[in-house]
Amino acid sequence: MFKLGLRAAFGRSRFVRPVIREMEDKDFMQNFMYHIPTKVHFGRGEIGKLAEEIKAWGTRVLLVYGGGSIKRIGLYDRVVGILNENDIPFMELGGVDPNPRITSVEEGVKLCREHKLDVLLPVGGGSVIDCAKLIAAGTLSGSDDMWGIVTGKAAIGKVLPVITVLTLAATGSEMDTSAIITNLETQEKTGPSNPGMRPKVSIMDPEYTFTVSRKQTAAGTADIMSHALEVYFNNNKGAFLQSRFAEAVLKTCVAYGRRACENPEDYEARANLMWAGSWAINGLLTKGSPVGWSVHAMEHELSAYYDIVHGVGLAVLIPHWLRHMLREDNVWKYVEYGVNVWGIEESLPDMEIAERAIEATGKYFRDMGLPETLRDVGVDDSRFEVMAKRAGAGLGKAFVVMDEGDVLEIYLRAF
Ligand code: NZQ
Ligand code: ZN
């Protein structure tokens, strides 16, 4: 055991709060493998790179999209125009729902297999991209059990290349290895993570997000914040750099989330949110420390049963999750969060900084117009026990190890 003092220039309070911490062996940055090969074309007009990127990866495209937003913003016509001008054959799978269904995956796999399509081109938000990733994995799997692939019962082998055109800043799916799918029959929402599903190329033009509604903008910002917070709140004091990266992502959301809600065509706000969304979950923040993903586990139960907007569910749960985990011996992390992200006066008592930081987080969500309780989003209390049991099963790596009893308490407080 030894003592370490750290001070670095960062943030509104000028300095990261000086930390004198007891360090143990477990506190050193853990070994990791870092490989994020997604090529990103970021900015206005970058869709112009689409044809050359598709040609580098395949010959026959499945264009995947949602309920029609890309048609309303003219992006569908632009993409189809590019494909036609470049003689790239394609088929379409439209109508992918938010919280994408396994039935859309099955439909897409059928199209790819029957027509020998070899590149997935999702144009949309996380739901569309996740659906395309599972189609890409399912097509070459040799299995007809797509739900088995989602749950991990059937193995993922080779995966078709995925090239995304992102239209909503939120999930980070455009640069990560995960895909989350809903099965309405079994009321399950889950998904695998596989390096092969990481998009090969992502085209990210912030202007495409100008039309995202206030509600989805706020929900997306809460999702990005949740990705950063669930990584940031961990017990490893040695991954200092990752904590500062996480604070940068969080500060970006605080600076621009509300601004984008109020002025949807603010390019600076949209661009910063878009890039923050990618970096929150592409591996930069997560490597080097254990990650619990506890709020996500709790939220996925809510959207599996009630089909609510993912980021809305997270925003309701986060303040209660933070408060539930707060202890005298982990308050140091809340102090870092309060001082470095929210600019709370560092001379205040630690517990007061923690309380103010939790309060500021909830207030920010409310200021963006997000609901405050589960009741407000149409969730009733009839299934809390069964949801808590399912969510509580995998929370051994949470900042404070939690079980189904903890989850139940958080649901009840959020109700
Ligand atoms: O369906 P369309 O018509 O495209 O409309 C969508 C949808 O109604 C709309 N939208 C998207 N871009 C728009 C737009 N409306 C106007 N203008 C635009 N430019 O927004 C609505 C929501 O879209 P969706 O794709 O569902 O949102 P999001 O990107 O938040 O994705 C949520 C899904 O991703 C999963 C969530 O659980 C949820 O199923 N997640 C995926 C992750 C991953 N792959 O790593 C991690 C996340 O934590 C998350 O779990
Ligand atoms: Zn999320």
GROMACS .gro file of N, CA and C in nm, residues 129-131 133-134 150 173 176-181 190-194 197:
model
   57
  129ILE      N    1  -2.922   0.007  -3.671
  129ILE     CA    2  -2.785  -0.045  -3.679
  129ILE      C    3  -2.776  -0.181  -3.607
  130ASP      N    4  -2.838  -0.190  -3.490
  130ASP     CA    5  -2.834  -0.318  -3.416
  130ASP      C    6  -2.899  -0.430  -3.495
  131CYS      N    7  -3.011  -0.399  -3.558
  131CYS     CA    8  -3.081  -0.500  -3.638
  131CYS      C    9  -2.989  -0.547  -3.752
  133LYS      N   10  -2.664  -0.538  -3.762
  133LYS     CA   11  -2.550  -0.616  -3.710
  133LYS      C   12  -2.589  -0.763  -3.689
  134LEU      N   13  -2.710  -0.784  -3.636
  134LEU     CA   14  -2.752  -0.922  -3.614
  134LEU      C   15  -2.783  -0.993  -3.744
  150VAL      N   16  -2.888  -1.427  -3.077
  150VAL     CA   17  -2.901  -1.309  -2.989
  150VAL      C   18  -2.867  -1.345  -2.844
  173SER      N   19  -2.366   0.253  -3.127
  173SER     CA   20  -2.365   0.129  -3.206
  173SER      C   21  -2.283   0.143  -3.334
  176ASP      N   22  -1.936   0.033  -3.204
  176ASP     CA   23  -1.912  -0.069  -3.101
  176ASP      C   24  -1.948  -0.209  -3.151
  177THR      N   25  -1.931  -0.306  -3.062
  177THR     CA   26  -1.943  -0.447  -3.101
  177THR      C   27  -2.077  -0.509  -3.061
  178SER      N   28  -2.168  -0.430  -3.005
  178SER     CA   29  -2.291  -0.487  -2.949
  178SER      C   30  -2.412  -0.466  -3.038
  179ALA      N   31  -2.515  -0.545  -3.014
  179ALA     CA   32  -2.644  -0.525  -3.078
  179ALA      C   33  -2.751  -0.579  -2.983
  180ILE      N   34  -2.854  -0.499  -2.962
  180ILE     CA   35  -2.956  -0.535  -2.864
  180ILE      C   36  -3.090  -0.555  -2.936
  181ILE      N   37  -3.149  -0.672  -2.915
  181ILE     CA   38  -3.271  -0.709  -2.989
  181ILE      C   39  -3.381  -0.749  -2.889
  190THR      N   40  -3.211  -0.840  -2.517
  190THR     CA   41  -3.073  -0.874  -2.486
  190THR      C   42  -2.993  -0.873  -2.616
  191GLY      N   43  -2.865  -0.906  -2.607
  191GLY     CA   44  -2.789  -0.911  -2.731
  191GLY      C   45  -2.644  -0.944  -2.709
  192PRO      N   46  -2.580  -0.993  -2.814
  192PRO     CA   47  -2.441  -1.033  -2.803
  192PRO      C   48  -2.345  -0.918  -2.832
  193SER      N   49  -2.223  -0.941  -2.796
  193SER     CA   50  -2.115  -0.850  -2.835
  193SER      C   51  -2.014  -0.935  -2.910
  194ASN      N   52  -1.973  -0.889  -3.027
  194ASN     CA   53  -1.879  -0.968  -3.106
  194ASN      C   54  -1.797  -0.872  -3.192
  197MET      N   55  -1.903  -0.776  -3.542
  197MET     CA   56  -2.020  -0.690  -3.564
  197MET      C   57  -1.984  -0.541  -3.557
   0.00000   0.00000   0.00000
